[in-house]
């Protein structure tokens, strides 16, 4: 699918793999679509490394990605090796940026601290008829309760505060106007307890800051776009 993020004349697209092993053929296909779209529109093709899930990182993956494109003769206009005005292009080097955006969302009542334990979350996932999603318990905590828990150093994550009703739409250049029921979107974790962002925060922040004009990726990512728009 192809989503237009900006009405600006300049085309800026990105390939944003995770360094979790050898470059997958499907990922290479997505990269080629981005590269060709940028080339056809006199735009910029950017490499961004999404390494926020440190447990899955495989040493040497970044080098493999870069060597693969070098072998193909494809050059990035911006990226970890190329540099650029939006550096750094490795997400683990941008943690303070994501943490600041998460705090801003909390202050604007668009996100909230969640103190639920892993045991409770696991219990929710196994409850029949609940869909396995988060039940929003911590979104109803008072300011004093949140303050007291933070003062005690209680482990927490930051969750996106999805509107309870209504719909969220995205303009897809392939599928047209796609609507998502907000009631079916989970209060997604944005910032983990270790201070690292999830994909759903880092991806949106970077696309915004790096002035990405179009997102081209597999249709399996379309269902998650509603929370990215929110």
mmCIF file of C-alpha atoms in Angstrom:
data_model
loop_
_atom_site.group_PDB
_atom_site.id
_atom_site.type_symbol
_atom_site.label_atom_id
_atom_site.label_comp_id
_atom_site.label_asym_id
_atom_site.label_seq_id
_atom_site.Cartn_x
_atom_site.Cartn_y
_atom_site.Cartn_z
ATOM 1 C CA UNK A 1 0.000 0.000 0.000
ATOM 2 C CA UNK A 2 1.061 3.614 -0.490
ATOM 3 C CA UNK A 3 0.197 6.368 1.965
ATOM 4 C CA UNK A 4 0.800 10.044 1.249
ATOM 5 C CA UNK A 5 1.887 11.911 4.392
ATOM 6 C CA UNK A 6 2.527 15.319 2.926
ATOM 7 C CA UNK A 7 1.213 17.685 0.278
ATOM 8 C CA UNK A 8 4.730 19.000 -0.254
ATOM 9 C CA UNK A 9 6.149 18.878 -3.769
ATOM 10 C CA UNK A 10 9.335 17.097 -2.718
ATOM 11 C CA UNK A 11 9.162 13.296 -2.612
ATOM 12 C CA UNK A 12 10.999 11.684 0.296
ATOM 13 C CA UNK A 13 10.663 7.946 0.893
ATOM 14 C CA UNK A 14 12.426 5.599 3.257
ATOM 15 C CA UNK A 15 13.420 1.973 3.657
ATOM 16 C CA UNK A 16 13.467 1.167 7.366
ATOM 17 C CA UNK A 17 14.583 -2.404 8.110
ATOM 18 C CA UNK A 18 15.343 -3.927 11.487
ATOM 19 C CA UNK A 19 18.849 -5.409 11.920
ATOM 20 C CA UNK A 20 17.587 -8.868 12.829
ATOM 21 C CA UNK A 21 19.463 -10.959 10.270
ATOM 22 C CA UNK A 22 20.005 -11.210 6.526
ATOM 23 C CA UNK A 23 17.916 -8.906 4.334
ATOM 24 C CA UNK A 24 14.666 -10.668 3.422
ATOM 25 C CA UNK A 25 13.567 -10.854 -0.214
ATOM 26 C CA UNK A 26 10.260 -9.194 0.672
ATOM 27 C CA UNK A 27 12.117 -6.334 2.329
ATOM 28 C CA UNK A 28 14.293 -5.922 -0.741
ATOM 29 C CA UNK A 29 11.169 -5.765 -2.909
ATOM 30 C CA UNK A 30 9.758 -2.979 -0.718
ATOM 31 C CA UNK A 31 13.065 -1.114 -0.898
ATOM 32 C CA UNK A 32 13.071 -1.314 -4.695
ATOM 33 C CA UNK A 33 9.565 0.144 -4.909
ATOM 34 C CA UNK A 34 10.689 3.050 -2.719
ATOM 35 C CA UNK A 35 13.877 3.556 -4.714
ATOM 36 C CA UNK A 36 12.038 3.555 -8.047
ATOM 37 C CA UNK A 37 9.336 5.907 -6.776
ATOM 38 C CA UNK A 38 11.972 8.378 -5.574
ATOM 39 C CA UNK A 39 13.918 8.099 -8.834
ATOM 40 C CA UNK A 40 10.788 8.635 -10.956
ATOM 41 C CA UNK A 41 9.885 11.774 -8.996
ATOM 42 C CA UNK A 42 13.360 13.269 -8.564
ATOM 43 C CA UNK A 43 13.028 12.550 -4.844
ATOM 44 C CA UNK A 44 15.174 11.299 -1.990
ATOM 45 C CA UNK A 45 15.660 7.670 -0.918
ATOM 46 C CA UNK A 46 16.531 7.285 2.767
ATOM 47 C CA UNK A 47 17.842 4.355 4.809
ATOM 48 C CA UNK A 48 16.721 4.279 8.439
ATOM 49 C CA UNK A 49 17.592 1.472 10.848
ATOM 50 C CA UNK A 50 14.804 0.522 13.257
ATOM 51 C CA UNK A 51 16.699 -1.250 16.029
ATOM 52 C CA UNK A 52 14.505 -0.496 19.040
ATOM 53 C CA UNK A 53 13.921 -4.204 19.761
ATOM 54 C CA UNK A 54 17.400 -4.887 21.067
ATOM 55 C CA UNK A 55 16.607 -8.510 21.992
ATOM 56 C CA UNK A 56 16.218 -9.426 18.310
ATOM 57 C CA UNK A 57 19.262 -7.612 16.945
ATOM 58 C CA UNK A 58 21.790 -9.781 15.103
ATOM 59 C CA UNK A 59 25.392 -8.500 14.913
ATOM 60 C CA UNK A 60 26.495 -7.705 11.378
ATOM 61 C CA UNK A 61 22.962 -7.119 10.059
ATOM 62 C CA UNK A 62 23.510 -3.432 9.305
ATOM 63 C CA UNK A 63 26.653 -4.223 7.337
ATOM 64 C CA UNK A 64 24.763 -6.912 5.414
ATOM 65 C CA UNK A 65 21.999 -4.462 4.486
ATOM 66 C CA UNK A 66 24.465 -1.840 3.301
ATOM 67 C CA UNK A 67 26.563 -4.369 1.357
ATOM 68 C CA UNK A 68 23.460 -5.788 -0.350
ATOM 69 C CA UNK A 69 22.487 -2.390 -1.751
ATOM 70 C CA UNK A 70 26.087 -1.660 -2.705
ATOM 71 C CA UNK A 71 26.122 -4.922 -4.672
ATOM 72 C CA UNK A 72 22.858 -3.873 -6.376
ATOM 73 C CA UNK A 73 24.328 -0.493 -7.271
ATOM 74 C CA UNK A 74 21.648 1.388 -5.338
ATOM 75 C CA UNK A 75 22.750 4.434 -3.369
ATOM 76 C CA UNK A 76 20.889 6.070 -0.505
ATOM 77 C CA UNK A 77 20.610 9.843 -0.451
ATOM 78 C CA UNK A 78 20.592 9.817 3.355
ATOM 79 C CA UNK A 79 21.364 7.163 5.940
ATOM 80 C CA UNK A 80 23.754 5.891 8.635
ATOM 81 C CA UNK A 81 26.781 5.892 6.314
ATOM 82 C CA UNK A 82 25.702 8.716 4.003
ATOM 83 C CA UNK A 83 24.623 11.140 6.718
ATOM 84 C CA UNK A 84 22.091 13.900 6.158
ATOM 85 C CA UNK A 85 20.351 16.791 7.846
ATOM 86 C CA UNK A 86 18.109 14.505 9.919
ATOM 87 C CA UNK A 87 20.891 12.344 11.381
ATOM 88 C CA UNK A 88 21.210 10.094 13.254
ATOM 89 C CA UNK A 89 19.421 7.501 11.141
ATOM 90 C CA UNK A 90 19.698 4.677 13.690
ATOM 91 C CA UNK A 91 16.770 4.689 16.104
ATOM 92 C CA UNK A 92 18.692 3.530 19.168
ATOM 93 C CA UNK A 93 20.659 6.779 18.852
ATOM 94 C CA UNK A 94 17.455 8.852 18.987
ATOM 95 C CA UNK A 95 15.946 7.656 22.291
ATOM 96 C CA UNK A 96 15.757 11.105 23.882
ATOM 97 C CA UNK A 97 13.645 12.308 20.951
ATOM 98 C CA UNK A 98 11.057 9.536 21.371
ATOM 99 C CA UNK A 99 10.937 9.982 25.138
ATOM 100 C CA UNK A 100 10.223 13.688 24.706
ATOM 101 C CA UNK A 101 7.407 13.008 22.238
ATOM 102 C CA UNK A 102 5.894 10.426 24.597
ATOM 103 C CA UNK A 103 5.939 12.963 27.428
ATOM 104 C CA UNK A 104 4.343 15.554 25.159
ATOM 105 C CA UNK A 105 1.523 13.133 24.314
ATOM 106 C CA UNK A 106 0.913 12.530 28.030
ATOM 107 C CA UNK A 107 0.777 16.243 28.737
ATOM 108 C CA UNK A 108 -1.765 16.690 25.932
ATOM 109 C CA UNK A 109 -3.884 13.798 27.283
ATOM 110 C CA UNK A 110 -3.182 11.742 24.154
ATOM 111 C CA UNK A 111 -1.288 9.053 26.079
ATOM 112 C CA UNK A 112 -1.002 7.777 29.648
ATOM 113 C CA UNK A 113 1.244 5.842 32.017
ATOM 114 C CA UNK A 114 0.368 2.171 32.477
ATOM 115 C CA UNK A 115 1.605 0.356 35.581
ATOM 116 C CA UNK A 116 0.027 -3.053 34.928
ATOM 117 C CA UNK A 117 2.269 -6.026 35.672
ATOM 118 C CA UNK A 118 3.270 -8.623 33.114
ATOM 119 C CA UNK A 119 1.197 -11.151 35.048
ATOM 120 C CA UNK A 120 -1.969 -9.061 34.715
ATOM 121 C CA UNK A 121 -1.364 -8.409 31.013
ATOM 122 C CA UNK A 122 -0.827 -12.119 30.384
ATOM 123 C CA UNK A 123 -4.085 -12.835 32.180
ATOM 124 C CA UNK A 124 -5.918 -10.387 29.891
ATOM 125 C CA UNK A 125 -4.502 -12.086 26.795
ATOM 126 C CA UNK A 126 -5.919 -15.448 27.863
ATOM 127 C CA UNK A 127 -9.403 -14.268 28.847
ATOM 128 C CA UNK A 128 -12.082 -15.626 26.540
ATOM 129 C CA UNK A 129 -14.279 -13.097 24.800
ATOM 130 C CA UNK A 130 -11.973 -10.152 25.600
ATOM 131 C CA UNK A 131 -10.059 -10.207 22.347
ATOM 132 C CA UNK A 132 -6.737 -10.321 24.179
ATOM 133 C CA UNK A 133 -6.349 -6.520 24.137
ATOM 134 C CA UNK A 134 -5.627 -4.149 26.978
ATOM 135 C CA UNK A 135 -8.721 -3.184 29.010
ATOM 136 C CA UNK A 136 -7.699 0.441 29.682
ATOM 137 C CA UNK A 137 -7.449 0.108 33.461
ATOM 138 C CA UNK A 138 -4.666 2.660 33.908
ATOM 139 C CA UNK A 139 -6.190 5.291 31.636
ATOM 140 C CA UNK A 140 -8.660 5.964 34.465
ATOM 141 C CA UNK A 141 -6.053 6.608 37.184
ATOM 142 C CA UNK A 142 -6.196 10.039 38.811
ATOM 143 C CA UNK A 143 -3.286 12.482 38.540
ATOM 144 C CA UNK A 144 -2.468 11.827 42.198
ATOM 145 C CA UNK A 145 -2.422 8.063 41.717
ATOM 146 C CA UNK A 146 -0.078 8.417 38.738
ATOM 147 C CA UNK A 147 2.175 10.816 40.639
ATOM 148 C CA UNK A 148 2.379 8.503 43.664
ATOM 149 C CA UNK A 149 3.236 5.464 41.539
ATOM 150 C CA UNK A 150 5.951 7.383 39.688
ATOM 151 C CA UNK A 151 7.381 8.648 42.978
ATOM 152 C CA UNK A 152 7.574 5.060 44.247
ATOM 153 C CA UNK A 153 9.521 4.091 41.142
ATOM 154 C CA UNK A 154 6.876 1.643 39.991
ATOM 155 C CA UNK A 155 7.701 0.214 36.526
ATOM 156 C CA UNK A 156 5.601 1.741 33.789
ATOM 157 C CA UNK A 157 5.049 1.973 30.073
ATOM 158 C CA UNK A 158 3.350 4.720 28.062
ATOM 159 C CA UNK A 159 0.210 3.830 26.100
ATOM 160 C CA UNK A 160 -1.589 5.700 23.344
ATOM 161 C CA UNK A 161 -5.027 6.923 24.463
ATOM 162 C CA UNK A 162 -7.279 5.747 21.644
ATOM 163 C CA UNK A 163 -10.639 7.558 21.357
ATOM 164 C CA UNK A 164 -13.416 5.312 22.647
ATOM 165 C CA UNK A 165 -15.757 6.009 19.721
ATOM 166 C CA UNK A 166 -15.659 7.255 16.146
ATOM 167 C CA UNK A 167 -13.496 6.306 13.190
ATOM 168 C CA UNK A 168 -10.000 7.128 12.008
ATOM 169 C CA UNK A 169 -9.263 7.301 8.298
ATOM 170 C CA UNK A 170 -6.196 7.127 6.096
ATOM 171 C CA UNK A 171 -5.858 8.131 2.452
ATOM 172 C CA UNK A 172 -4.184 5.218 0.712
ATOM 173 C CA UNK A 173 -3.137 5.773 -2.901
ATOM 174 C CA UNK A 174 -3.885 2.134 -3.757
ATOM 175 C CA UNK A 175 -6.952 1.271 -1.640
ATOM 176 C CA UNK A 176 -8.438 4.750 -1.385
ATOM 177 C CA UNK A 177 -10.023 6.061 1.817
ATOM 178 C CA UNK A 178 -9.699 3.357 4.493
ATOM 179 C CA UNK A 179 -11.613 3.734 7.773
ATOM 180 C CA UNK A 180 -10.845 2.082 11.119
ATOM 181 C CA UNK A 181 -13.257 1.802 14.050
ATOM 182 C CA UNK A 182 -11.530 3.335 17.073
ATOM 183 C CA UNK A 183 -13.267 0.849 19.362
ATOM 184 C CA UNK A 184 -11.322 -1.937 17.632
ATOM 185 C CA UNK A 185 -7.904 -0.300 18.113
ATOM 186 C CA UNK A 186 -5.936 -1.302 21.210
ATOM 187 C CA UNK A 187 -4.301 1.258 23.519
ATOM 188 C CA UNK A 188 -0.914 0.552 21.972
ATOM 189 C CA UNK A 189 2.279 0.693 24.049
ATOM 190 C CA UNK A 190 4.401 3.581 22.761
ATOM 191 C CA UNK A 191 7.288 3.622 25.227
ATOM 192 C CA UNK A 192 8.503 0.485 26.983
ATOM 193 C CA UNK A 193 9.649 0.265 30.596
ATOM 194 C CA UNK A 194 13.307 0.246 29.497
ATOM 195 C CA UNK A 195 12.896 3.668 27.855
ATOM 196 C CA UNK A 196 12.937 2.279 24.311
ATOM 197 C CA UNK A 197 10.047 3.167 21.990
ATOM 198 C CA UNK A 198 7.956 0.605 20.186
ATOM 199 C CA UNK A 199 7.723 0.632 16.412
ATOM 200 C CA UNK A 200 4.390 2.452 16.627
ATOM 201 C CA UNK A 201 5.995 5.533 18.208
ATOM 202 C CA UNK A 202 9.466 5.621 16.667
ATOM 203 C CA UNK A 203 8.217 5.015 13.133
ATOM 204 C CA UNK A 204 5.703 7.883 13.278
ATOM 205 C CA UNK A 205 8.063 10.335 14.987
ATOM 206 C CA UNK A 206 10.841 9.688 12.491
ATOM 207 C CA UNK A 207 8.574 9.897 9.450
ATOM 208 C CA UNK A 208 7.395 13.279 10.735
ATOM 209 C CA UNK A 209 10.818 14.656 11.648
ATOM 210 C CA UNK A 210 12.496 13.368 8.488
ATOM 211 C CA UNK A 211 9.747 14.880 6.320
ATOM 212 C CA UNK A 212 8.814 11.583 4.682
ATOM 213 C CA UNK A 213 6.226 12.332 2.002
ATOM 214 C CA UNK A 214 5.063 8.809 1.109
ATOM 215 C CA UNK A 215 5.149 5.435 2.858
ATOM 216 C CA UNK A 216 5.343 2.410 0.553
ATOM 217 C CA UNK A 217 5.157 -0.974 2.262
ATOM 218 C CA UNK A 218 3.336 -4.325 2.279
ATOM 219 C CA UNK A 219 -0.425 -4.380 2.786
ATOM 220 C CA UNK A 220 0.004 -6.365 6.017
ATOM 221 C CA UNK A 221 0.908 -3.040 7.658
ATOM 222 C CA UNK A 222 -2.325 -1.336 6.602
ATOM 223 C CA UNK A 223 -4.386 -2.451 9.654
ATOM 224 C CA UNK A 224 -1.948 -0.745 12.055
ATOM 225 C CA UNK A 225 -2.103 2.581 10.225
ATOM 226 C CA UNK A 226 -5.117 3.794 12.216
ATOM 227 C CA UNK A 227 -3.097 4.020 15.425
ATOM 228 C CA UNK A 228 -0.262 5.706 13.533
ATOM 229 C CA UNK A 229 -2.642 8.410 12.305
ATOM 230 C CA UNK A 230 -3.923 8.927 15.859
#
